């Protein structure tokens, strides 16, 4: 860690160049040496990062003082979430962070198995430094890292990375999704070899973390695409309602909860017999025990034409009320949909091709854990639909096949980007992300 | 306003098309008629928008209960700021909102003086509806408008719009800025006929408001560019420090305060003799009394090479400490810079070409009111530098000339976008934005 003597900085040359981090002991040594000259007394003034319980809700008094505006008490910026554990942070973090950034990288041609090992070692240190608020090694702007605002950094690997290590270790599902007839993939937001998912309640630490990771990954991989999204700002909540998407719909009501008994079996890869075999070759998924499969879909919304549909039309399209998110068959947001209920004419209240009906499956294993954020880059807006599951071929794909075939909502949504990543298992202090892949 | 009978919606056809708002009484009537069918009981449940004092700090108990996460009390989303007054909201709003979106429009060729009048009338109603949380007329997603989170909508006009009304009414400064030698304008973020600046503490109401405005402006103007930026999230503050930019610098320390005695004379166009004359033609600025001049510059940061400079080098480049923002000549962030102080070698402590020295003017009239936000779209990051003043040619331009000529910071910043807008005077209930321009 950098020293804390503010005077040290006075004796340094005006503009010195610093070696870029290229991995390897020599580089790290140089950086530590330079780091000793950094004087960062401001860091001593910041609120000590608070490690919340696994659920992510910070019970400290600080959390109750975060009303913020104009106040002199430290806000939530100082809150830090633990990055260690059986699973990576950022998948089930509750409540979900207000801002998310997905950054996909392509490995450089020369990054071989050893390079991947070095890359994951550096990435592990960066995740630890960024999540805790101390910043990664030789962070040139430690002040931007010091208030992580519940920053999580979640790392996933794509098919190309696993193939470069050992094609036999690649699970069948770790591949581009089978094509859907309505897909209009632009090629701008598809796939990649490495995913870094940054989430926090403040966009500033995300921007800084993304830059630090890009710096440290630069010799191993190059950025392929970035997608940014948001939920309602932290502290703005009305309380009790699920996120709204830009169509105005309550989005994500029916979703397994990490507290559910069957959640682990749906979401976390557990080394179950079916995980351990792939085409009879065996063991393809063992290195992923504690990880999960992420499907990320960029869903463009045709809001101009959606706005021309009246409210009853929209509610029938979805099968839920727009105001409360309750099913058209009654109750509140969390009341189960009654797919059999009929109106006076004998027709089902939920139309045959309503979104909720087409997305619903009678098979309890055909469920996914959703984490969507809105995106709006000025030119285009929609939903970055993310879901986690043990096996996309058995969970996301059958659901999406039904929607792709028939869904009233299809007139106003278009899937323009698609990616599948294996989210690496969690790690403990002293361990390295993805170590089991490289064993 | 829409009715509140939820049952009314049950009797409407499944998917009806609605006439788009094209202005004029017939269109408005149709929309009101349709609006009566909207059932929005959720709106009755939301926290009543709180009108804060002009300073923008909401003193209501609600503001003190916004610690949010997991809580059941309503957060700050329900806070609304007044949009009426001598000046438009969003210029001096304190504290500045966490998120900002600048949207520039180009008038359609057929939008004449009468069209501009109709457009400004519709815009006025939209500003009122969006700021208060009731939403604009016939808002198809009133739930997305209901929690404005201190949303302000600030309207400015560009040279082309004023020329279309009356070229004699265009002040000399309402024109593209004179070129600077280091400008590298991409052409993607320059100028425009109409500016809508949206600011709020939550990106969701901004996204919704931008869409509603685009809908209502569609028949008069087409979007030219959008730029989005952020400050630290509301509630994340450490308290007491000015915003940091993505270079890690405290940004905006020396800034006139609306509480300063000379603020009005620096920022608000006041019908002073010099405002009332332009090239001897007289009265060019009278319609702008209570307005101000906005200069918006997109400043790309070369963060990769900036990261290679050590801390002392960066501090000398700026003339301030990176940690506290204090001048290198001592004190805290708000201590005045001592430009004469010398070190043991007899050299000035603040280098001759340090950013603070080159930006500083001995002429007290050569000051601007800055409001910058960070931007980071994944591909590029930097600062959306906005400043307000009575006359850019006498305030921003001489400062920028000095910086353009010599500034150590120039190696790492590039101006890639530039725009000047006349921010319209404020308006009272029953009045129309920009009415004086069209008299």
JSON list of N, CA, C and O in Angstrom, two decimals, chain A residues 14 16 41 69 75-76 101 140-141 143 147 202 211 228 232-237 307-308 311-314 323 376, chain B residues 9 14 16 41 69 75-76 101 140-141 143 147 202 211 228 233-237 307-308 311 313-314 323 376:
[
{"chain": "A", "resi": 14, "resn": "UNK", "atom": "N", "xyz": [8.81, 16.77, -11.79]},
{"chain": "A", "resi": 14, "resn": "UNK", "atom": "CA", "xyz": [7.52, 17.34, -12.17]},
{"chain": "A", "resi": 14, "resn": "UNK", "atom": "C", "xyz": [6.65, 16.35, -12.94]},
{"chain": "A", "resi": 14, "resn": "UNK", "atom": "O", "xyz": [5.52, 16.10, -12.59]},
{"chain": "A", "resi": 16, "resn": "UNK", "atom": "N", "xyz": [7.00, 12.63, -14.36]},
{"chain": "A", "resi": 16, "resn": "UNK", "atom": "CA", "xyz": [7.75, 11.40, -14.57]},
{"chain": "A", "resi": 16, "resn": "UNK", "atom": "C", "xyz": [6.84, 10.36, -15.22]},
{"chain": "A", "resi": 16, "resn": "UNK", "atom": "O", "xyz": [5.64, 10.36, -15.02]},
{"chain": "A", "resi": 41, "resn": "UNK", "atom": "N", "xyz": [-3.47, 11.45, 2.36]},
{"chain": "A", "resi": 41, "resn": "UNK", "atom": "CA", "xyz": [-4.12, 11.64, 3.66]},
{"chain": "A", "resi": 41, "resn": "UNK", "atom": "C", "xyz": [-5.63, 11.66, 3.57]},
{"chain": "A", "resi": 41, "resn": "UNK", "atom": "O", "xyz": [-6.31, 11.33, 4.52]},
{"chain": "A", "resi": 69, "resn": "UNK", "atom": "N", "xyz": [-28.03, 15.01, 1.10]},
{"chain": "A", "resi": 69, "resn": "UNK", "atom": "CA", "xyz": [-27.97, 16.36, 0.53]},
{"chain": "A", "resi": 69, "resn": "UNK", "atom": "C", "xyz": [-27.64, 17.46, 1.55]},
{"chain": "A", "resi": 69, "resn": "UNK", "atom": "O", "xyz": [-28.39, 17.73, 2.47]},
{"chain": "A", "resi": 75, "resn": "UNK", "atom": "N", "xyz": [-22.05, 9.85, 3.58]},
{"chain": "A", "resi": 75, "resn": "UNK", "atom": "CA", "xyz": [-23.14, 9.13, 2.92]},
{"chain": "A", "resi": 75, "resn": "UNK", "atom": "C", "xyz": [-22.75, 7.69, 2.67]},
{"chain": "A", "resi": 75, "resn": "UNK", "atom": "O", "xyz": [-21.78, 7.18, 3.23]},
{"chain": "A", "resi": 76, "resn": "UNK", "atom": "N", "xyz": [-23.49, 7.04, 1.77]},
{"chain": "A", "resi": 76, "resn": "UNK", "atom": "CA", "xyz": [-23.29, 5.61, 1.57]},
{"chain": "A", "resi": 76, "resn": "UNK", "atom": "C", "xyz": [-22.07, 5.29, 0.71]},
{"chain": "A", "resi": 76, "resn": "UNK", "atom": "O", "xyz": [-21.74, 4.14, 0.51]},
{"chain": "A", "resi": 101, "resn": "UNK", "atom": "N", "xyz": [-22.38, -1.82, -15.24]},
{"chain": "A", "resi": 101, "resn": "UNK", "atom": "CA", "xyz": [-21.66, -1.70, -16.50]},
{"chain": "A", "resi": 101, "resn": "UNK", "atom": "C", "xyz": [-21.08, -3.07, -16.85]},
{"chain": "A", "resi": 101, "resn": "UNK", "atom": "O", "xyz": [-20.36, -3.67, -16.05]},
{"chain": "A", "resi": 140, "resn": "UNK", "atom": "N", "xyz": [-3.65, 5.27, -9.61]},
{"chain": "A", "resi": 140, "resn": "UNK", "atom": "CA", "xyz": [-3.20, 6.66, -9.69]},
{"chain": "A", "resi": 140, "resn": "UNK", "atom": "C", "xyz": [-4.21, 7.64, -9.09]},
{"chain": "A", "resi": 140, "resn": "UNK", "atom": "O", "xyz": [-3.87, 8.78, -8.82]},
{"chain": "A", "resi": 141, "resn": "UNK", "atom": "N", "xyz": [-5.45, 7.24, -8.92]},
{"chain": "A", "resi": 141, "resn": "UNK", "atom": "CA", "xyz": [-6.46, 8.11, -8.31]},
{"chain": "A", "resi": 141, "resn": "UNK", "atom": "C", "xyz": [-7.15, 7.38, -7.17]},
{"chain": "A", "resi": 141, "resn": "UNK", "atom": "O", "xyz": [-8.33, 7.05, -7.25]},
{"chain": "A", "resi": 143, "resn": "UNK", "atom": "N", "xyz": [-8.38, 8.40, -4.61]},
{"chain": "A", "resi": 143, "resn": "UNK", "atom": "CA", "xyz": [-9.57, 9.10, -4.11]},
{"chain": "A", "resi": 143, "resn": "UNK", "atom": "C", "xyz": [-10.83, 8.63, -4.83]},
{"chain": "A", "resi": 143, "resn": "UNK", "atom": "O", "xyz": [-11.92, 8.69, -4.27]},
{"chain": "A", "resi": 147, "resn": "UNK", "atom": "N", "xyz": [-14.41, 5.46, -2.21]},
{"chain": "A", "resi": 147, "resn": "UNK", "atom": "CA", "xyz": [-15.83, 5.40, -1.81]},
{"chain": "A", "resi": 147, "resn": "UNK", "atom": "C", "xyz": [-16.57, 4.49, -2.78]},
{"chain": "A", "resi": 147, "resn": "UNK", "atom": "O", "xyz": [-17.21, 4.94, -3.73]},
{"chain": "A", "resi": 202, "resn": "UNK", "atom": "N", "xyz": [-23.22, 4.21, -7.26]},
{"chain": "A", "resi": 202, "resn": "UNK", "atom": "CA", "xyz": [-22.70, 5.50, -7.70]},
{"chain": "A", "resi": 202, "resn": "UNK", "atom": "C", "xyz": [-21.92, 5.25, -9.00]},
{"chain": "A", "resi": 202, "resn": "UNK", "atom": "O", "xyz": [-21.08, 4.34, -9.04]},
{"chain": "A", "resi": 211, "resn": "UNK", "atom": "N", "xyz": [-11.78, 1.80, -15.64]},
{"chain": "A", "resi": 211, "resn": "UNK", "atom": "CA", "xyz": [-10.53, 2.26, -16.22]},
{"chain": "A", "resi": 211, "resn": "UNK", "atom": "C", "xyz": [-9.33, 1.50, -15.63]},
{"chain": "A", "resi": 211, "resn": "UNK", "atom": "O", "xyz": [-8.41, 1.14, -16.35]},
{"chain": "A", "resi": 228, "resn": "UNK", "atom": "N", "xyz": [-23.95, -0.03, -20.49]},
{"chain": "A", "resi": 228, "resn": "UNK", "atom": "CA", "xyz": [-24.24, 0.54, -19.18]},
{"chain": "A", "resi": 228, "resn": "UNK", "atom": "C", "xyz": [-25.73, 0.64, -18.95]},
{"chain": "A", "resi": 228, "resn": "UNK", "atom": "O", "xyz": [-26.49, 0.93, -19.86]},
{"chain": "A", "resi": 232, "resn": "UNK", "atom": "N", "xyz": [-33.60, 2.42, -10.58]},
{"chain": "A", "resi": 232, "resn": "UNK", "atom": "CA", "xyz": [-33.89, 3.63, -9.85]},
{"chain": "A", "resi": 232, "resn": "UNK", "atom": "C", "xyz": [-32.73, 3.96, -8.91]},
{"chain": "A", "resi": 232, "resn": "UNK", "atom": "O", "xyz": [-32.09, 3.06, -8.37]},
{"chain": "A", "resi": 233, "resn": "UNK", "atom": "N", "xyz": [-32.42, 5.25, -8.74]},
{"chain": "A", "resi": 233, "resn": "UNK", "atom": "CA", "xyz": [-31.30, 5.66, -7.90]},
{"chain": "A", "resi": 233, "resn": "UNK", "atom": "C", "xyz": [-31.51, 5.17, -6.47]},
{"chain": "A", "resi": 233, "resn": "UNK", "atom": "O", "xyz": [-32.64, 5.13, -5.97]},
{"chain": "A", "resi": 234, "resn": "UNK", "atom": "N", "xyz": [-30.42, 4.83, -5.82]},
{"chain": "A", "resi": 234, "resn": "UNK", "atom": "CA", "xyz": [-30.51, 4.43, -4.42]},
{"chain": "A", "resi": 234, "resn": "UNK", "atom": "C", "xyz": [-31.03, 5.60, -3.58]},
{"chain": "A", "resi": 234, "resn": "UNK", "atom": "O", "xyz": [-30.53, 6.71, -3.70]},
{"chain": "A", "resi": 235, "resn": "UNK", "atom": "N", "xyz": [-31.98, 5.33, -2.74]},
{"chain": "A", "resi": 235, "resn": "UNK", "atom": "CA", "xyz": [-32.53, 6.37, -1.88]},
{"chain": "A", "resi": 235, "resn": "UNK", "atom": "C", "xyz": [-33.76, 7.03, -2.48]},
{"chain": "A", "resi": 235, "resn": "UNK", "atom": "O", "xyz": [-34.46, 7.77, -1.82]},
{"chain": "A", "resi": 236, "resn": "UNK", "atom": "N", "xyz": [-34.02, 6.78, -3.78]},
{"chain": "A", "resi": 236, "resn": "UNK", "atom": "CA", "xyz": [-35.19, 7.40, -4.43]},
{"chain": "A", "resi": 236, "resn": "UNK", "atom": "C", "xyz": [-36.43, 6.53, -4.32]},
{"chain": "A", "resi": 236, "resn": "UNK", "atom": "O", "xyz": [-37.52, 6.94, -4.67]},
{"chain": "A", "resi": 237, "resn": "UNK", "atom": "N", "xyz": [-36.26, 5.32, -3.80]},
{"chain": "A", "resi": 237, "resn": "UNK", "atom": "CA", "xyz": [-37.32, 4.32, -3.84]},
{"chain": "A", "resi": 237, "resn": "UNK", "atom": "C", "xyz": [-38.61, 4.78, -3.17]},
{"chain": "A", "resi": 237, "resn": "UNK", "atom": "O", "xyz": [-38.59, 5.46, -2.17]},
{"chain": "A", "resi": 307, "resn": "UNK", "atom": "N", "xyz": [-45.82, 3.86, -27.26]},
{"chain": "A", "resi": 307, "resn": "UNK", "atom": "CA", "xyz": [-46.56, 5.00, -26.73]},
{"chain": "A", "resi": 307, "resn": "UNK", "atom": "C", "xyz": [-47.90, 5.18, -27.42]},
{"chain": "A", "resi": 307, "resn": "UNK", "atom": "O", "xyz": [-48.77, 5.89, -26.91]},
{"chain": "A", "resi": 308, "resn": "UNK", "atom": "N", "xyz": [-48.08, 4.59, -28.58]},
{"chain": "A", "resi": 308, "resn": "UNK", "atom": "CA", "xyz": [-49.34, 4.75, -29.29]},
{"chain": "A", "resi": 308, "resn": "UNK", "atom": "C", "xyz": [-50.39, 3.73, -28.87]},
{"chain": "A", "resi": 308, "resn": "UNK", "atom": "O", "xyz": [-51.54, 3.81, -29.28]},
{"chain": "A", "resi": 311, "resn": "UNK", "atom": "N", "xyz": [-53.50, 2.19, -22.55]},
{"chain": "A", "resi": 311, "resn": "UNK", "atom": "CA", "xyz": [-53.14, 1.42, -21.37]},
{"chain": "A", "resi": 311, "resn": "UNK", "atom": "C", "xyz": [-53.76, 0.03, -21.33]},
{"chain": "A", "resi": 311, "resn": "UNK", "atom": "O", "xyz": [-53.05, -0.95, -21.05]},
{"chain": "A", "resi": 312, "resn": "UNK", "atom": "N", "xyz": [-55.05, -0.12, -21.62]},
{"chain": "A", "resi": 312, "resn": "UNK", "atom": "CA", "xyz": [-55.60, -1.49, -21.60]},
{"chain": "A", "resi": 312, "resn": "UNK", "atom": "C", "xyz": [-54.86, -2.39, -22.59]},
{"chain": "A", "resi": 312, "resn": "UNK", "atom": "O", "xyz": [-54.61, -3.56, -22.31]},
{"chain": "A", "resi": 313, "resn": "UNK", "atom": "N", "xyz": [-54.51, -1.84, -23.74]},
{"chain": "A", "resi": 313, "resn": "UNK", "atom": "CA", "xyz": [-53.77, -2.61, -24.74]},
{"chain": "A", "resi": 313, "resn": "UNK", "atom": "C", "xyz": [-52.43, -3.08, -24.20]},
{"chain": "A", "resi": 313, "resn": "UNK", "atom": "O", "xyz": [-52.02, -4.23, -24.40]},
{"chain": "A", "resi": 314, "resn": "UNK", "atom": "N", "xyz": [-51.77, -2.17, -23.51]},
{"chain": "A", "resi": 314, "resn": "UNK", "atom": "CA", "xyz": [-50.47, -2.56, -22.94]},
{"chain": "A", "resi": 314, "resn": "UNK", "atom": "C", "xyz": [-50.62, -3.58, -21.85]},
{"chain": "A", "resi": 314, "resn": "UNK", "atom": "O", "xyz": [-49.81, -4.50, -21.71]},
{"chain": "A", "resi": 323, "resn": "UNK", "atom": "N", "xyz": [-49.98, 0.07, -13.39]},
{"chain": "A", "resi": 323, "resn": "UNK", "atom": "CA", "xyz": [-49.76, 0.89, -12.20]},
{"chain": "A", "resi": 323, "resn": "UNK", "atom": "C", "xyz": [-49.14, 0.10, -11.06]},
{"chain": "A", "resi": 323, "resn": "UNK", "atom": "O", "xyz": [-48.11, 0.47, -10.52]},
{"chain": "A", "resi": 376, "resn": "UNK", "atom": "N", "xyz": [-30.20, 3.58, -21.83]},
{"chain": "A", "resi": 376, "resn": "UNK", "atom": "CA", "xyz": [-30.68, 4.69, -22.65]},
{"chain": "A", "resi": 376, "resn": "UNK", "atom": "C", "xyz": [-29.46, 5.52, -23.02]},
{"chain": "A", "resi": 376, "resn": "UNK", "atom": "O", "xyz": [-28.97, 6.31, -22.20]},
{"chain": "B", "resi": 9, "resn": "UNK", "atom": "N", "xyz": [-60.70, 1.57, -17.68]},
{"chain": "B", "resi": 9, "resn": "UNK", "atom": "CA", "xyz": [-59.78, 0.97, -18.64]},
{"chain": "B", "resi": 9, "resn": "UNK", "atom": "C", "xyz": [-60.26, -0.37, -19.17]},
{"chain": "B", "resi": 9, "resn": "UNK", "atom": "O", "xyz": [-59.87, -0.79, -20.25]},
{"chain": "B", "resi": 14, "resn": "UNK", "atom": "N", "xyz": [-58.44, -3.57, -27.17]},
{"chain": "B", "resi": 14, "resn": "UNK", "atom": "CA", "xyz": [-57.16, -4.12, -26.74]},
{"chain": "B", "resi": 14, "resn": "UNK", "atom": "C", "xyz": [-55.97, -3.26, -27.18]},
{"chain": "B", "resi": 14, "resn": "UNK", "atom": "O", "xyz": [-55.16, -2.88, -26.38]},
{"chain": "B", "resi": 16, "resn": "UNK", "atom": "N", "xyz": [-55.42, 0.07, -29.25]},
{"chain": "B", "resi": 16, "resn": "UNK", "atom": "CA", "xyz": [-55.90, 1.19, -30.04]},
{"chain": "B", "resi": 16, "resn": "UNK", "atom": "C", "xyz": [-54.75, 2.12, -30.37]},
{"chain": "B", "resi": 16, "resn": "UNK", "atom": "O", "xyz": [-53.80, 2.22, -29.61]},
{"chain": "B", "resi": 41, "resn": "UNK", "atom": "N", "xyz": [-54.39, 4.76, -10.24]},
{"chain": "B", "resi": 41, "resn": "UNK", "atom": "CA", "xyz": [-54.49, 4.86, -8.78]},
{"chain": "B", "resi": 41, "resn": "UNK", "atom": "C", "xyz": [-53.13, 4.90, -8.11]},
{"chain": "B", "resi": 41, "resn": "UNK", "atom": "O", "xyz": [-53.00, 5.45, -7.03]},
{"chain": "B", "resi": 69, "resn": "UNK", "atom": "N", "xyz": [-32.40, 2.21, 1.28]},
{"chain": "B", "resi": 69, "resn": "UNK", "atom": "CA", "xyz": [-32.23, 0.77, 1.04]},
{"chain": "B", "resi": 69, "resn": "UNK", "atom": "C", "xyz": [-33.06, -0.13, 1.96]},
{"chain": "B", "resi": 69, "resn": "UNK", "atom": "O", "xyz": [-32.88, -0.15, 3.16]},
{"chain": "B", "resi": 75, "resn": "UNK", "atom": "N", "xyz": [-38.46, 7.44, -0.47]},
{"chain": "B", "resi": 75, "resn": "UNK", "atom": "CA", "xyz": [-37.16, 8.08, -0.61]},
{"chain": "B", "resi": 75, "resn": "UNK", "atom": "C", "xyz": [-37.31, 9.43, -1.28]},
{"chain": "B", "resi": 75, "resn": "UNK", "atom": "O", "xyz": [-38.41, 9.98, -1.37]},
{"chain": "B", "resi": 76, "resn": "UNK", "atom": "N", "xyz": [-36.18, 9.93, -1.79]},
{"chain": "B", "resi": 76, "resn": "UNK", "atom": "CA", "xyz": [-36.19, 11.29, -2.33]},
{"chain": "B", "resi": 76, "resn": "UNK", "atom": "C", "xyz": [-36.83, 11.38, -3.71]},
{"chain": "B", "resi": 76, "resn": "UNK", "atom": "O", "xyz": [-36.98, 12.47, -4.26]},
{"chain": "B", "resi": 101, "resn": "UNK", "atom": "N", "xyz": [-28.55, 15.42, -18.55]},
{"chain": "B", "resi": 101, "resn": "UNK", "atom": "CA", "xyz": [-28.60, 15.03, -19.97]},
{"chain": "B", "resi": 101, "resn": "UNK", "atom": "C", "xyz": [-28.88, 16.27, -20.80]},
{"chain": "B", "resi": 101, "resn": "UNK", "atom": "O", "xyz": [-29.87, 16.96, -20.59]},
{"chain": "B", "resi": 140, "resn": "UNK", "atom": "N", "xyz": [-48.02, 8.60, -21.42]},
{"chain": "B", "resi": 140, "resn": "UNK", "atom": "CA", "xyz": [-48.45, 7.20, -21.45]},
{"chain": "B", "resi": 140, "resn": "UNK", "atom": "C", "xyz": [-47.89, 6.39, -20.26]},
{"chain": "B", "resi": 140, "resn": "UNK", "atom": "O", "xyz": [-48.38, 5.31, -19.99]},
{"chain": "B", "resi": 141, "resn": "UNK", "atom": "N", "xyz": [-46.86, 6.90, -19.61]},
{"chain": "B", "resi": 141, "resn": "UNK", "atom": "CA", "xyz": [-46.31, 6.19, -18.44]},
{"chain": "B", "resi": 141, "resn": "UNK", "atom": "C", "xyz": [-46.23, 7.14, -17.26]},
{"chain": "B", "resi": 141, "resn": "UNK", "atom": "O", "xyz": [-45.13, 7.52, -16.83]},
{"chain": "B", "resi": 143, "resn": "UNK", "atom": "N", "xyz": [-46.43, 6.67, -14.27]},
{"chain": "B", "resi": 143, "resn": "UNK", "atom": "CA", "xyz": [-45.67, 6.15, -13.14]},
{"chain": "B", "resi": 143, "resn": "UNK", "atom": "C", "xyz": [-44.19, 6.53, -13.25]},
{"chain": "B", "resi": 143, "resn": "UNK", "atom": "O", "xyz": [-43.50, 6.64, -12.24]},
{"chain": "B", "resi": 147, "resn": "UNK", "atom": "N", "xyz": [-42.15, 10.30, -9.85]},
{"chain": "B", "resi": 147, "resn": "UNK", "atom": "CA", "xyz": [-41.11, 10.50, -8.85]},
{"chain": "B", "resi": 147, "resn": "UNK", "atom": "C", "xyz": [-39.95, 11.24, -9.51]},
{"chain": "B", "resi": 147, "resn": "UNK", "atom": "O", "xyz": [-38.96, 10.65, -9.90]},
{"chain": "B", "resi": 202, "resn": "UNK", "atom": "N", "xyz": [-31.94, 11.02, -10.19]},
{"chain": "B", "resi": 202, "resn": "UNK", "atom": "CA", "xyz": [-32.25, 9.65, -10.57]},
{"chain": "B", "resi": 202, "resn": "UNK", "atom": "C", "xyz": [-32.28, 9.60, -12.10]},
{"chain": "B", "resi": 202, "resn": "UNK", "atom": "O", "xyz": [-32.96, 10.44, -12.72]},
{"chain": "B", "resi": 211, "resn": "UNK", "atom": "N", "xyz": [-37.82, 11.30, -23.32]},
{"chain": "B", "resi": 211, "resn": "UNK", "atom": "CA", "xyz": [-38.66, 10.67, -24.33]},
{"chain": "B", "resi": 211, "resn": "UNK", "atom": "C", "xyz": [-39.95, 11.46, -24.55]},
{"chain": "B", "resi": 211, "resn": "UNK", "atom": "O", "xyz": [-40.41, 11.64, -25.68]},
{"chain": "B", "resi": 228, "resn": "UNK", "atom": "N", "xyz": [-24.75, 12.75, -21.97]},
{"chain": "B", "resi": 228, "resn": "UNK", "atom": "CA", "xyz": [-25.16, 12.44, -20.60]},
{"chain": "B", "resi": 228, "resn": "UNK", "atom": "C", "xyz": [-23.97, 12.47, -19.66]},
{"chain": "B", "resi": 228, "resn": "UNK", "atom": "O", "xyz": [-22.87, 12.05, -20.04]},
{"chain": "B", "resi": 233, "resn": "UNK", "atom": "N", "xyz": [-23.23, 10.16, -6.87]},
{"chain": "B", "resi": 233, "resn": "UNK", "atom": "CA", "xyz": [-24.63, 9.86, -6.59]},
{"chain": "B", "resi": 233, "resn": "UNK", "atom": "C", "xyz": [-25.11, 10.61, -5.36]},
{"chain": "B", "resi": 233, "resn": "UNK", "atom": "O", "xyz": [-24.35, 10.81, -4.41]},
{"chain": "B", "resi": 234, "resn": "UNK", "atom": "N", "xyz": [-26.36, 11.03, -5.39]},
{"chain": "B", "resi": 234, "resn": "UNK", "atom": "CA", "xyz": [-26.94, 11.68, -4.22]},
{"chain": "B", "resi": 234, "resn": "UNK", "atom": "C", "xyz": [-26.95, 10.71, -3.04]},
{"chain": "B", "resi": 234, "resn": "UNK", "atom": "O", "xyz": [-27.38, 9.56, -3.18]},
{"chain": "B", "resi": 235, "resn": "UNK", "atom": "N", "xyz": [-26.51, 11.19, -1.91]},
{"chain": "B", "resi": 235, "resn": "UNK", "atom": "CA", "xyz": [-26.49, 10.34, -0.72]},
{"chain": "B", "resi": 235, "resn": "UNK", "atom": "C", "xyz": [-25.16, 9.64, -0.52]},
{"chain": "B", "resi": 235, "resn": "UNK", "atom": "O", "xyz": [-24.90, 9.08, 0.54]},
{"chain": "B", "resi": 236, "resn": "UNK", "atom": "N", "xyz": [-24.29, 9.67, -1.55]},
{"chain": "B", "resi": 236, "resn": "UNK", "atom": "CA", "xyz": [-22.99, 8.99, -1.43]},
{"chain": "B", "resi": 236, "resn": "UNK", "atom": "C", "xyz": [-21.91, 9.92, -0.89]},
{"chain": "B", "resi": 236, "resn": "UNK", "atom": "O", "xyz": [-20.80, 9.49, -0.59]},
{"chain": "B", "resi": 237, "resn": "UNK", "atom": "N", "xyz": [-22.23, 11.20, -0.77]},
{"chain": "B", "resi": 237, "resn": "UNK", "atom": "CA", "xyz": [-21.23, 12.22, -0.46]},
{"chain": "B", "resi": 237, "resn": "UNK", "atom": "C", "xyz": [-20.46, 11.94, 0.82]},
{"chain": "B", "resi": 237, "resn": "UNK", "atom": "O", "xyz": [-21.01, 11.47, 1.80]},
{"chain": "B", "resi": 307, "resn": "UNK", "atom": "N", "xyz": [-2.54, 8.71, -16.57]},
{"chain": "B", "resi": 307, "resn": "UNK", "atom": "CA", "xyz": [-2.20, 7.73, -15.54]},
{"chain": "B", "resi": 307, "resn": "UNK", "atom": "C", "xyz": [-0.71, 7.47, -15.45]},
{"chain": "B", "resi": 307, "resn": "UNK", "atom": "O", "xyz": [-0.23, 6.90, -14.48]},
{"chain": "B", "resi": 308, "resn": "UNK", "atom": "N", "xyz": [0.03, 7.87, -16.49]},
{"chain": "B", "resi": 308, "resn": "UNK", "atom": "CA", "xyz": [1.46, 7.62, -16.47]},
{"chain": "B", "resi": 308, "resn": "UNK", "atom": "C", "xyz": [2.23, 8.76, -15.78]},
{"chain": "B", "resi": 308, "resn": "UNK", "atom": "O", "xyz": [3.43, 8.67, -15.59]},
{"chain": "B", "resi": 311, "resn": "UNK", "atom": "N", "xyz": [1.99, 11.60, -9.15]},
{"chain": "B", "resi": 311, "resn": "UNK", "atom": "CA", "xyz": [1.14, 12.56, -8.45]},
{"chain": "B", "resi": 311, "resn": "UNK", "atom": "C", "xyz": [1.72, 13.96, -8.39]},
{"chain": "B", "resi": 311, "resn": "UNK", "atom": "O", "xyz": [1.01, 14.94, -8.66]},
{"chain": "B", "resi": 313, "resn": "UNK", "atom": "N", "xyz": [3.65, 15.37, -10.42]},
{"chain": "B", "resi": 313, "resn": "UNK", "atom": "CA", "xyz": [3.55, 15.93, -11.76]},
{"chain": "B", "resi": 313, "resn": "UNK", "atom": "C", "xyz": [2.13, 16.41, -12.05]},
{"chain": "B", "resi": 313, "resn": "UNK", "atom": "O", "xyz": [1.91, 17.48, -12.62]},
{"chain": "B", "resi": 314, "resn": "UNK", "atom": "N", "xyz": [1.16, 15.63, -11.62]},
{"chain": "B", "resi": 314, "resn": "UNK", "atom": "CA", "xyz": [-0.23, 16.04, -11.83]},
{"chain": "B", "resi": 314, "resn": "UNK", "atom": "C", "xyz": [-0.57, 17.26, -11.01]},
{"chain": "B", "resi": 314, "resn": "UNK", "atom": "O", "xyz": [-1.32, 18.13, -11.44]},
{"chain": "B", "resi": 323, "resn": "UNK", "atom": "N", "xyz": [-5.35, 15.21, -3.36]},
{"chain": "B", "resi": 323, "resn": "UNK", "atom": "CA", "xyz": [-6.15, 14.62, -2.29]},
{"chain": "B", "resi": 323, "resn": "UNK", "atom": "C", "xyz": [-7.21, 15.58, -1.77]},
{"chain": "B", "resi": 323, "resn": "UNK", "atom": "O", "xyz": [-8.39, 15.26, -1.73]},
{"chain": "B", "resi": 376, "resn": "UNK", "atom": "N", "xyz": [-18.81, 9.26, -19.44]},
{"chain": "B", "resi": 376, "resn": "UNK", "atom": "CA", "xyz": [-18.05, 8.04, -19.71]},
{"chain": "B", "resi": 376, "resn": "UNK", "atom": "C", "xyz": [-18.98, 7.10, -20.43]},
{"chain": "B", "resi": 376, "resn": "UNK", "atom": "O", "xyz": [-19.83, 6.46, -19.82]}
]
